[in-house]
């Protein structure tokens, strides 16, 4: 065991979901080691503890895993469960932590960010409930990283990550586990696999799942094709690649282009889905029909009773603040609680643990439930398949029926990427100063009734968090939300969210960009987006 002298890096503060930086940053001497030691110092004593370790297979995954194994051994971790070939999806890590009663897990991923030598890498710590470390824990890790002077690493050769089995290394038991088996077993316990199998029998129901060259390939092939009998070839881009085939493993209409093309009107396809780099996001589509994640969450809530895992009904649901209020309408109709949390899955953990909610989601293609403590892309896909199998309707029919019943919440998010950080900060500080004066003012014929910077007090442990995004509410119930991303690695990413409600049955079929047009213009007038950023239009619209 070696004790290596090191110096702190000033920038190891985790964001919305772990520490994300360019690969080149992680490759600097001691950079990864400092952060990993800060995790071990924070959870110390390490002796006797069990940790799960794996990642989404992106560039630098294997190298990082070898370093972390050696450091875990030197720090006296009792047992490490490592995904075969270093592969574990984010929800699979959560599943393993819970199933084997581990004390936590380390996930190597930058999620939907691109991979490769010049792209992104990331590392995230999950706690013993399988959930992303809460703010108190990430803050303690960040503080530790600013004070670190040494790290511990074992002087040993690389471990064979491809061979399943358990071997003692020093005082640590290193176990290479099947990446898929436990997760697949959990999925089979939650859904009506028989009904989904029946759906796949015959040739009329055609599905495409785009794994985007990322981690879900192996999971989707095993579950959809092998266990549920979908045609071979249902899963496309199913072999994880270190650079995700050169693309962004981000399941939206822009980046999942191949899927979108296959799902066009007239294609005869019944259902399409894609997942992201680490397998926690999902996009679902009908034939030529996009399903907004906010609506997907609401539809799942409204139909949860059809899914065996929720057979006894829901008692509560939750959504992140920028997510549309389509879910709230379902909760009201069901007479159950609906919580509004800040952006990021870590805020759902306590609500799930406490049994206050069973289902939750975010507008950013994240949907999940109480089976693990992460959002879960394949879970959402199986949930939809289960609902489709029971209802025997197309996704489009289900959505249209849902809107007829609950009304439609038009929603869109506009992202301005790699904006100059200083300019973005200036825009926000100006906007925040303006907030009190904005109330009562009108823009584009809409009057502002409330404007604030979102803060949240967790009802379970009373932890409090502030500055979670500016909310502007209008007299017709419409809303604009603005915040800066906490997952980007280059400059600042400005996210602007729009939603408005429509219950006129004749007006449920508009293009969201048109339905939200006045709000989109108002946002620019209120915040000066173009003026501050110099951008005429967003980079990505979802
Ligand atoms: C984004 C999303 C947020 C999500 C987070 C992690 O964060 O907006 O909803 O929880 O990514 O998802 P931000 O701070 O960039 O807006 V993942 O799939 O990247 O773990
Ligand atoms: Co992700």
PDB file of C-alpha atoms in Angstrom, residues 249-495:
ATOM      1  CA  UNK A 249     -26.156   9.381 -26.068  1.00  0.00           C
ATOM      2  CA  UNK A 250     -29.063  11.669 -25.306  1.00  0.00           C
ATOM      3  CA  UNK A 251     -32.536  10.259 -25.989  1.00  0.00           C
ATOM      4  CA  UNK A 252     -34.318  13.205 -27.570  1.00  0.00           C
ATOM      5  CA  UNK A 253     -35.675  13.999 -31.016  1.00  0.00           C
ATOM      6  CA  UNK A 254     -32.405  15.532 -32.142  1.00  0.00           C
ATOM      7  CA  UNK A 255     -29.863  12.984 -30.965  1.00  0.00           C
ATOM      8  CA  UNK A 256     -31.901   9.776 -31.338  1.00  0.00           C
ATOM      9  CA  UNK A 257     -32.295  10.511 -35.020  1.00  0.00           C
ATOM     10  CA  UNK A 258     -32.125   6.923 -36.246  1.00  0.00           C
ATOM     11  CA  UNK A 259     -34.996   5.921 -33.993  1.00  0.00           C
ATOM     12  CA  UNK A 260     -37.052   8.948 -34.993  1.00  0.00           C
ATOM     13  CA  UNK A 261     -36.598   8.069 -38.676  1.00  0.00           C
ATOM     14  CA  UNK A 262     -37.655   4.473 -38.107  1.00  0.00           C
ATOM     15  CA  UNK A 263     -40.742   5.626 -36.195  1.00  0.00           C
ATOM     16  CA  UNK A 264     -42.072   7.989 -38.868  1.00  0.00           C
ATOM     17  CA  UNK A 265     -45.762   7.975 -39.786  1.00  0.00           C
ATOM     18  CA  UNK A 266     -46.441   5.140 -42.212  1.00  0.00           C
ATOM     19  CA  UNK A 267     -43.597   3.038 -40.805  1.00  0.00           C
ATOM     20  CA  UNK A 268     -46.031   0.581 -39.247  1.00  0.00           C
ATOM     21  CA  UNK A 269     -44.045   0.739 -36.007  1.00  0.00           C
ATOM     22  CA  UNK A 270     -46.035   0.406 -32.788  1.00  0.00           C
ATOM     23  CA  UNK A 271     -43.666   1.704 -30.151  1.00  0.00           C
ATOM     24  CA  UNK A 272     -40.185   3.196 -30.019  1.00  0.00           C
ATOM     25  CA  UNK A 273     -37.842   4.096 -27.198  1.00  0.00           C
ATOM     26  CA  UNK A 274     -34.307   5.217 -26.510  1.00  0.00           C
ATOM     27  CA  UNK A 275     -32.129   5.460 -23.440  1.00  0.00           C
ATOM     28  CA  UNK A 276     -29.087   7.551 -22.553  1.00  0.00           C
ATOM     29  CA  UNK A 277     -25.400   6.893 -21.829  1.00  0.00           C
ATOM     30  CA  UNK A 278     -25.913   5.396 -18.373  1.00  0.00           C
ATOM     31  CA  UNK A 279     -29.413   3.986 -18.902  1.00  0.00           C
ATOM     32  CA  UNK A 280     -31.403   6.173 -16.562  1.00  0.00           C
ATOM     33  CA  UNK A 281     -33.240   8.292 -19.157  1.00  0.00           C
ATOM     34  CA  UNK A 282     -35.917   7.311 -21.642  1.00  0.00           C
ATOM     35  CA  UNK A 283     -37.722   8.762 -24.600  1.00  0.00           C
ATOM     36  CA  UNK A 284     -40.853   6.971 -25.795  1.00  0.00           C
ATOM     37  CA  UNK A 285     -42.538   7.366 -29.166  1.00  0.00           C
ATOM     38  CA  UNK A 286     -45.586   6.108 -30.988  1.00  0.00           C
ATOM     39  CA  UNK A 287     -45.762   5.841 -34.767  1.00  0.00           C
ATOM     40  CA  UNK A 288     -44.843   9.361 -35.902  1.00  0.00           C
ATOM     41  CA  UNK A 289     -45.837  10.533 -32.447  1.00  0.00           C
ATOM     42  CA  UNK A 290     -43.556  12.082 -29.821  1.00  0.00           C
ATOM     43  CA  UNK A 291     -44.501  11.693 -26.177  1.00  0.00           C
ATOM     44  CA  UNK A 292     -43.237  14.485 -23.987  1.00  0.00           C
ATOM     45  CA  UNK A 293     -41.588  13.106 -20.797  1.00  0.00           C
ATOM     46  CA  UNK A 294     -43.910  15.208 -18.622  1.00  0.00           C
ATOM     47  CA  UNK A 295     -46.902  13.602 -20.329  1.00  0.00           C
ATOM     48  CA  UNK A 296     -45.307  10.160 -20.164  1.00  0.00           C
ATOM     49  CA  UNK A 297     -45.025  10.505 -16.390  1.00  0.00           C
ATOM     50  CA  UNK A 298     -48.653  11.617 -16.098  1.00  0.00           C
ATOM     51  CA  UNK A 299     -49.883   8.751 -18.294  1.00  0.00           C
ATOM     52  CA  UNK A 300     -47.932   6.217 -16.240  1.00  0.00           C
ATOM     53  CA  UNK A 301     -49.439   7.654 -13.045  1.00  0.00           C
ATOM     54  CA  UNK A 302     -52.953   7.534 -14.481  1.00  0.00           C
ATOM     55  CA  UNK A 303     -52.498   3.916 -15.576  1.00  0.00           C
ATOM     56  CA  UNK A 304     -50.299   2.647 -12.767  1.00  0.00           C
ATOM     57  CA  UNK A 305     -53.013   0.351 -11.446  1.00  0.00           C
ATOM     58  CA  UNK A 306     -52.603  -1.748 -14.623  1.00  0.00           C
ATOM     59  CA  UNK A 307     -48.985  -2.569 -13.687  1.00  0.00           C
ATOM     60  CA  UNK A 308     -48.428  -5.382 -11.143  1.00  0.00           C
ATOM     61  CA  UNK A 309     -45.828  -3.365  -9.188  1.00  0.00           C
ATOM     62  CA  UNK A 310     -48.479  -0.733  -8.468  1.00  0.00           C
ATOM     63  CA  UNK A 311     -51.446  -3.074  -8.158  1.00  0.00           C
ATOM     64  CA  UNK A 312     -52.315  -1.736  -4.714  1.00  0.00           C
ATOM     65  CA  UNK A 313     -52.380   1.829  -6.028  1.00  0.00           C
ATOM     66  CA  UNK A 314     -50.229   4.892  -5.529  1.00  0.00           C
ATOM     67  CA  UNK A 315     -50.225   7.025  -2.387  1.00  0.00           C
ATOM     68  CA  UNK A 316     -48.051   9.802  -3.781  1.00  0.00           C
ATOM     69  CA  UNK A 317     -46.032  11.008  -6.747  1.00  0.00           C
ATOM     70  CA  UNK A 318     -43.405  13.682  -7.317  1.00  0.00           C
ATOM     71  CA  UNK A 319     -41.932  15.749 -10.115  1.00  0.00           C
ATOM     72  CA  UNK A 320     -39.047  18.167 -10.388  1.00  0.00           C
ATOM     73  CA  UNK A 321     -40.045  21.821 -10.362  1.00  0.00           C
ATOM     74  CA  UNK A 322     -39.483  22.551 -14.080  1.00  0.00           C
ATOM     75  CA  UNK A 323     -41.528  19.474 -15.086  1.00  0.00           C
ATOM     76  CA  UNK A 324     -45.026  20.333 -16.320  1.00  0.00           C
ATOM     77  CA  UNK A 325     -47.993  20.002 -14.006  1.00  0.00           C
ATOM     78  CA  UNK A 326     -49.656  17.246 -16.020  1.00  0.00           C
ATOM     79  CA  UNK A 327     -48.752  14.898 -13.159  1.00  0.00           C
ATOM     80  CA  UNK A 328     -50.429  17.142 -10.597  1.00  0.00           C
ATOM     81  CA  UNK A 329     -53.740  16.879 -12.459  1.00  0.00           C
ATOM     82  CA  UNK A 330     -53.624  13.092 -12.301  1.00  0.00           C
ATOM     83  CA  UNK A 331     -52.698  13.189  -8.615  1.00  0.00           C
ATOM     84  CA  UNK A 332     -55.651  15.463  -7.882  1.00  0.00           C
ATOM     85  CA  UNK A 333     -57.995  13.133  -9.745  1.00  0.00           C
ATOM     86  CA  UNK A 334     -56.609  10.130  -7.849  1.00  0.00           C
ATOM     87  CA  UNK A 335     -56.728  11.983  -4.536  1.00  0.00           C
ATOM     88  CA  UNK A 336     -53.033  11.362  -3.830  1.00  0.00           C
ATOM     89  CA  UNK A 337     -50.136  13.624  -2.828  1.00  0.00           C
ATOM     90  CA  UNK A 338     -47.940  15.325  -5.418  1.00  0.00           C
ATOM     91  CA  UNK A 339     -44.563  16.779  -4.401  1.00  0.00           C
ATOM     92  CA  UNK A 340     -42.514  19.377  -6.267  1.00  0.00           C
ATOM     93  CA  UNK A 341     -38.753  18.998  -5.821  1.00  0.00           C
ATOM     94  CA  UNK A 342     -35.650  20.727  -7.198  1.00  0.00           C
ATOM     95  CA  UNK A 343     -34.023  19.370 -10.352  1.00  0.00           C
ATOM     96  CA  UNK A 344     -32.004  16.178  -9.815  1.00  0.00           C
ATOM     97  CA  UNK A 345     -32.907  12.668  -8.719  1.00  0.00           C
ATOM     98  CA  UNK A 346     -31.262  13.040  -5.316  1.00  0.00           C
ATOM     99  CA  UNK A 347     -34.269  15.010  -4.081  1.00  0.00           C
ATOM    100  CA  UNK A 348     -36.628  12.060  -4.624  1.00  0.00           C
ATOM    101  CA  UNK A 349     -34.645   9.688  -2.371  1.00  0.00           C
ATOM    102  CA  UNK A 350     -36.159  10.668   0.973  1.00  0.00           C
ATOM    103  CA  UNK A 351     -39.719  10.750  -0.396  1.00  0.00           C
ATOM    104  CA  UNK A 352     -39.298   7.238  -1.802  1.00  0.00           C
ATOM    105  CA  UNK A 353     -37.596   5.895   1.339  1.00  0.00           C
ATOM    106  CA  UNK A 354     -40.324   7.339   3.517  1.00  0.00           C
ATOM    107  CA  UNK A 355     -43.039   5.697   1.421  1.00  0.00           C
ATOM    108  CA  UNK A 356     -44.585   9.064   0.594  1.00  0.00           C
ATOM    109  CA  UNK A 357     -44.286   8.479  -3.144  1.00  0.00           C
ATOM    110  CA  UNK A 358     -44.004   5.451  -5.405  1.00  0.00           C
ATOM    111  CA  UNK A 359     -43.535   7.168  -8.776  1.00  0.00           C
ATOM    112  CA  UNK A 360     -41.607  10.263  -9.844  1.00  0.00           C
ATOM    113  CA  UNK A 361     -40.018  11.968 -12.795  1.00  0.00           C
ATOM    114  CA  UNK A 362     -38.394  14.895 -14.497  1.00  0.00           C
ATOM    115  CA  UNK A 363     -38.979  16.684 -17.782  1.00  0.00           C
ATOM    116  CA  UNK A 364     -35.441  15.719 -18.825  1.00  0.00           C
ATOM    117  CA  UNK A 365     -36.525  12.224 -19.929  1.00  0.00           C
ATOM    118  CA  UNK A 366     -36.281  10.805 -16.405  1.00  0.00           C
ATOM    119  CA  UNK A 367     -38.953   8.508 -15.018  1.00  0.00           C
ATOM    120  CA  UNK A 368     -38.682   6.107 -12.119  1.00  0.00           C
ATOM    121  CA  UNK A 369     -40.266   4.448  -9.139  1.00  0.00           C
ATOM    122  CA  UNK A 370     -39.640   2.944  -5.733  1.00  0.00           C
ATOM    123  CA  UNK A 371     -38.022  -0.260  -7.099  1.00  0.00           C
ATOM    124  CA  UNK A 372     -34.627   1.514  -7.113  1.00  0.00           C
ATOM    125  CA  UNK A 373     -33.481   5.016  -6.177  1.00  0.00           C
ATOM    126  CA  UNK A 374     -32.446   6.244  -9.612  1.00  0.00           C
ATOM    127  CA  UNK A 375     -34.427   7.134 -12.654  1.00  0.00           C
ATOM    128  CA  UNK A 376     -34.652   4.110 -14.858  1.00  0.00           C
ATOM    129  CA  UNK A 377     -34.888   4.155 -18.649  1.00  0.00           C
ATOM    130  CA  UNK A 378     -35.688   0.508 -19.359  1.00  0.00           C
ATOM    131  CA  UNK A 379     -38.104   0.415 -16.455  1.00  0.00           C
ATOM    132  CA  UNK A 380     -40.095   3.222 -18.097  1.00  0.00           C
ATOM    133  CA  UNK A 381     -40.065   1.370 -21.416  1.00  0.00           C
ATOM    134  CA  UNK A 382     -41.344  -1.818 -19.757  1.00  0.00           C
ATOM    135  CA  UNK A 383     -43.964   0.194 -17.908  1.00  0.00           C
ATOM    136  CA  UNK A 384     -45.244   1.566 -21.219  1.00  0.00           C
ATOM    137  CA  UNK A 385     -45.189  -1.889 -22.806  1.00  0.00           C
ATOM    138  CA  UNK A 386     -47.170  -3.260 -19.877  1.00  0.00           C
ATOM    139  CA  UNK A 387     -49.755  -0.489 -20.194  1.00  0.00           C
ATOM    140  CA  UNK A 388     -49.968  -0.954 -23.987  1.00  0.00           C
ATOM    141  CA  UNK A 389     -50.428  -4.702 -23.523  1.00  0.00           C
ATOM    142  CA  UNK A 390     -53.334  -4.200 -21.141  1.00  0.00           C
ATOM    143  CA  UNK A 391     -55.046  -1.318 -22.926  1.00  0.00           C
ATOM    144  CA  UNK A 392     -54.578  -2.619 -26.471  1.00  0.00           C
ATOM    145  CA  UNK A 393     -54.391   0.938 -27.774  1.00  0.00           C
ATOM    146  CA  UNK A 394     -51.643   2.795 -29.629  1.00  0.00           C
ATOM    147  CA  UNK A 395     -49.466   5.248 -27.677  1.00  0.00           C
ATOM    148  CA  UNK A 396     -51.095   8.092 -29.622  1.00  0.00           C
ATOM    149  CA  UNK A 397     -54.598   6.919 -28.717  1.00  0.00           C
ATOM    150  CA  UNK A 398     -53.599   6.708 -25.058  1.00  0.00           C
ATOM    151  CA  UNK A 399     -52.191  10.232 -25.092  1.00  0.00           C
ATOM    152  CA  UNK A 400     -55.185  11.711 -26.887  1.00  0.00           C
ATOM    153  CA  UNK A 401     -57.564  10.049 -24.464  1.00  0.00           C
ATOM    154  CA  UNK A 402     -55.462  11.343 -21.573  1.00  0.00           C
ATOM    155  CA  UNK A 403     -55.601  14.935 -22.880  1.00  0.00           C
ATOM    156  CA  UNK A 404     -59.359  14.702 -23.418  1.00  0.00           C
ATOM    157  CA  UNK A 405     -59.759  13.689 -19.814  1.00  0.00           C
ATOM    158  CA  UNK A 406     -57.186  15.888 -18.053  1.00  0.00           C
ATOM    159  CA  UNK A 407     -56.454  18.658 -20.548  1.00  0.00           C
ATOM    160  CA  UNK A 408     -53.017  19.138 -22.071  1.00  0.00           C
ATOM    161  CA  UNK A 409     -49.982  20.807 -20.553  1.00  0.00           C
ATOM    162  CA  UNK A 410     -47.951  22.078 -23.471  1.00  0.00           C
ATOM    163  CA  UNK A 411     -44.297  21.927 -22.526  1.00  0.00           C
ATOM    164  CA  UNK A 412     -40.947  22.744 -24.062  1.00  0.00           C
ATOM    165  CA  UNK A 413     -37.385  23.293 -22.909  1.00  0.00           C
ATOM    166  CA  UNK A 414     -34.951  25.550 -24.728  1.00  0.00           C
ATOM    167  CA  UNK A 415     -31.244  25.046 -24.039  1.00  0.00           C
ATOM    168  CA  UNK A 416     -28.522  27.564 -24.780  1.00  0.00           C
ATOM    169  CA  UNK A 417     -25.268  25.638 -24.529  1.00  0.00           C
ATOM    170  CA  UNK A 418     -21.699  26.712 -23.821  1.00  0.00           C
ATOM    171  CA  UNK A 419     -22.701  30.267 -23.032  1.00  0.00           C
ATOM    172  CA  UNK A 420     -19.979  32.473 -21.564  1.00  0.00           C
ATOM    173  CA  UNK A 421     -20.244  31.800 -17.813  1.00  0.00           C
ATOM    174  CA  UNK A 422     -19.816  35.416 -16.825  1.00  0.00           C
ATOM    175  CA  UNK A 423     -22.555  36.597 -19.181  1.00  0.00           C
ATOM    176  CA  UNK A 424     -24.912  33.862 -17.973  1.00  0.00           C
ATOM    177  CA  UNK A 425     -24.275  34.799 -14.353  1.00  0.00           C
ATOM    178  CA  UNK A 426     -24.845  38.440 -15.132  1.00  0.00           C
ATOM    179  CA  UNK A 427     -28.143  37.644 -16.810  1.00  0.00           C
ATOM    180  CA  UNK A 428     -29.297  35.727 -13.738  1.00  0.00           C
ATOM    181  CA  UNK A 429     -28.192  38.260 -11.173  1.00  0.00           C
ATOM    182  CA  UNK A 430     -29.996  40.988 -13.104  1.00  0.00           C
ATOM    183  CA  UNK A 431     -33.120  38.859 -13.434  1.00  0.00           C
ATOM    184  CA  UNK A 432     -33.154  37.970  -9.750  1.00  0.00           C
ATOM    185  CA  UNK A 433     -32.913  41.623  -8.752  1.00  0.00           C
ATOM    186  CA  UNK A 434     -35.857  42.357 -11.063  1.00  0.00           C
ATOM    187  CA  UNK A 435     -38.120  39.617  -9.699  1.00  0.00           C
ATOM    188  CA  UNK A 436     -40.099  41.624  -7.096  1.00  0.00           C
ATOM    189  CA  UNK A 437     -40.823  44.416  -9.607  1.00  0.00           C
ATOM    190  CA  UNK A 438     -41.988  41.970 -12.258  1.00  0.00           C
ATOM    191  CA  UNK A 439     -45.116  40.990 -10.371  1.00  0.00           C
ATOM    192  CA  UNK A 440     -48.124  42.718 -11.932  1.00  0.00           C
ATOM    193  CA  UNK A 441     -46.287  43.544 -15.186  1.00  0.00           C
ATOM    194  CA  UNK A 442     -47.561  42.245 -18.509  1.00  0.00           C
ATOM    195  CA  UNK A 443     -45.607  40.739 -21.386  1.00  0.00           C
ATOM    196  CA  UNK A 444     -47.154  39.524 -24.627  1.00  0.00           C
ATOM    197  CA  UNK A 445     -50.569  40.108 -23.089  1.00  0.00           C
ATOM    198  CA  UNK A 446     -49.828  37.873 -20.105  1.00  0.00           C
ATOM    199  CA  UNK A 447     -49.684  39.277 -16.596  1.00  0.00           C
ATOM    200  CA  UNK A 448     -47.117  38.011 -14.085  1.00  0.00           C
ATOM    201  CA  UNK A 449     -48.746  36.913 -10.824  1.00  0.00           C
ATOM    202  CA  UNK A 450     -45.697  35.457  -9.044  1.00  0.00           C
ATOM    203  CA  UNK A 451     -41.945  35.402  -9.541  1.00  0.00           C
ATOM    204  CA  UNK A 452     -39.366  33.803  -7.267  1.00  0.00           C
ATOM    205  CA  UNK A 453     -36.206  31.739  -6.976  1.00  0.00           C
ATOM    206  CA  UNK A 454     -37.301  28.206  -6.053  1.00  0.00           C
ATOM    207  CA  UNK A 455     -36.288  26.845  -2.658  1.00  0.00           C
ATOM    208  CA  UNK A 456     -37.215  23.508  -1.140  1.00  0.00           C
ATOM    209  CA  UNK A 457     -37.448  22.044   2.316  1.00  0.00           C
ATOM    210  CA  UNK A 458     -37.423  18.267   2.340  1.00  0.00           C
ATOM    211  CA  UNK A 459     -40.523  17.174   4.289  1.00  0.00           C
ATOM    212  CA  UNK A 460     -38.752  14.073   5.609  1.00  0.00           C
ATOM    213  CA  UNK A 461     -35.498  15.410   7.078  1.00  0.00           C
ATOM    214  CA  UNK A 462     -36.148  19.172   6.812  1.00  0.00           C
ATOM    215  CA  UNK A 463     -32.971  19.742   4.818  1.00  0.00           C
ATOM    216  CA  UNK A 464     -33.247  22.999   2.945  1.00  0.00           C
ATOM    217  CA  UNK A 465     -31.945  24.054  -0.426  1.00  0.00           C
ATOM    218  CA  UNK A 466     -32.134  27.363  -2.234  1.00  0.00           C
ATOM    219  CA  UNK A 467     -31.537  29.000  -5.630  1.00  0.00           C
ATOM    220  CA  UNK A 468     -33.006  26.105  -7.579  1.00  0.00           C
ATOM    221  CA  UNK A 469     -34.332  28.109 -10.508  1.00  0.00           C
ATOM    222  CA  UNK A 470     -36.325  31.221 -11.279  1.00  0.00           C
ATOM    223  CA  UNK A 471     -40.089  30.692 -11.660  1.00  0.00           C
ATOM    224  CA  UNK A 472     -42.359  33.168 -13.350  1.00  0.00           C
ATOM    225  CA  UNK A 473     -46.095  32.505 -13.192  1.00  0.00           C
ATOM    226  CA  UNK A 474     -48.755  34.172 -15.319  1.00  0.00           C
ATOM    227  CA  UNK A 475     -52.417  34.928 -14.788  1.00  0.00           C
ATOM    228  CA  UNK A 476     -53.509  32.192 -17.232  1.00  0.00           C
ATOM    229  CA  UNK A 477     -51.581  29.568 -15.234  1.00  0.00           C
ATOM    230  CA  UNK A 478     -48.681  29.476 -17.709  1.00  0.00           C
ATOM    231  CA  UNK A 479     -45.138  29.364 -16.425  1.00  0.00           C
ATOM    232  CA  UNK A 480     -41.561  30.122 -17.410  1.00  0.00           C
ATOM    233  CA  UNK A 481     -38.674  28.583 -15.475  1.00  0.00           C
ATOM    234  CA  UNK A 482     -35.020  29.475 -15.962  1.00  0.00           C
ATOM    235  CA  UNK A 483     -31.969  27.851 -14.436  1.00  0.00           C
ATOM    236  CA  UNK A 484     -28.363  27.061 -15.163  1.00  0.00           C
ATOM    237  CA  UNK A 485     -27.432  23.450 -15.785  1.00  0.00           C
ATOM    238  CA  UNK A 486     -25.369  21.612 -13.194  1.00  0.00           C
ATOM    239  CA  UNK A 487     -24.150  18.845 -15.512  1.00  0.00           C
ATOM    240  CA  UNK A 488     -22.369  20.678 -18.317  1.00  0.00           C
ATOM    241  CA  UNK A 489     -18.604  20.741 -18.664  1.00  0.00           C
ATOM    242  CA  UNK A 490     -18.147  23.755 -20.915  1.00  0.00           C
ATOM    243  CA  UNK A 491     -19.187  27.293 -20.022  1.00  0.00           C
ATOM    244  CA  UNK A 492     -22.757  27.643 -18.798  1.00  0.00           C
ATOM    245  CA  UNK A 493     -25.858  25.981 -20.177  1.00  0.00           C
ATOM    246  CA  UNK A 494     -28.994  28.055 -19.805  1.00  0.00           C
ATOM    247  CA  UNK A 495     -32.221  26.068 -19.609  1.00  0.00           C
TER     248      UNK A 495
END
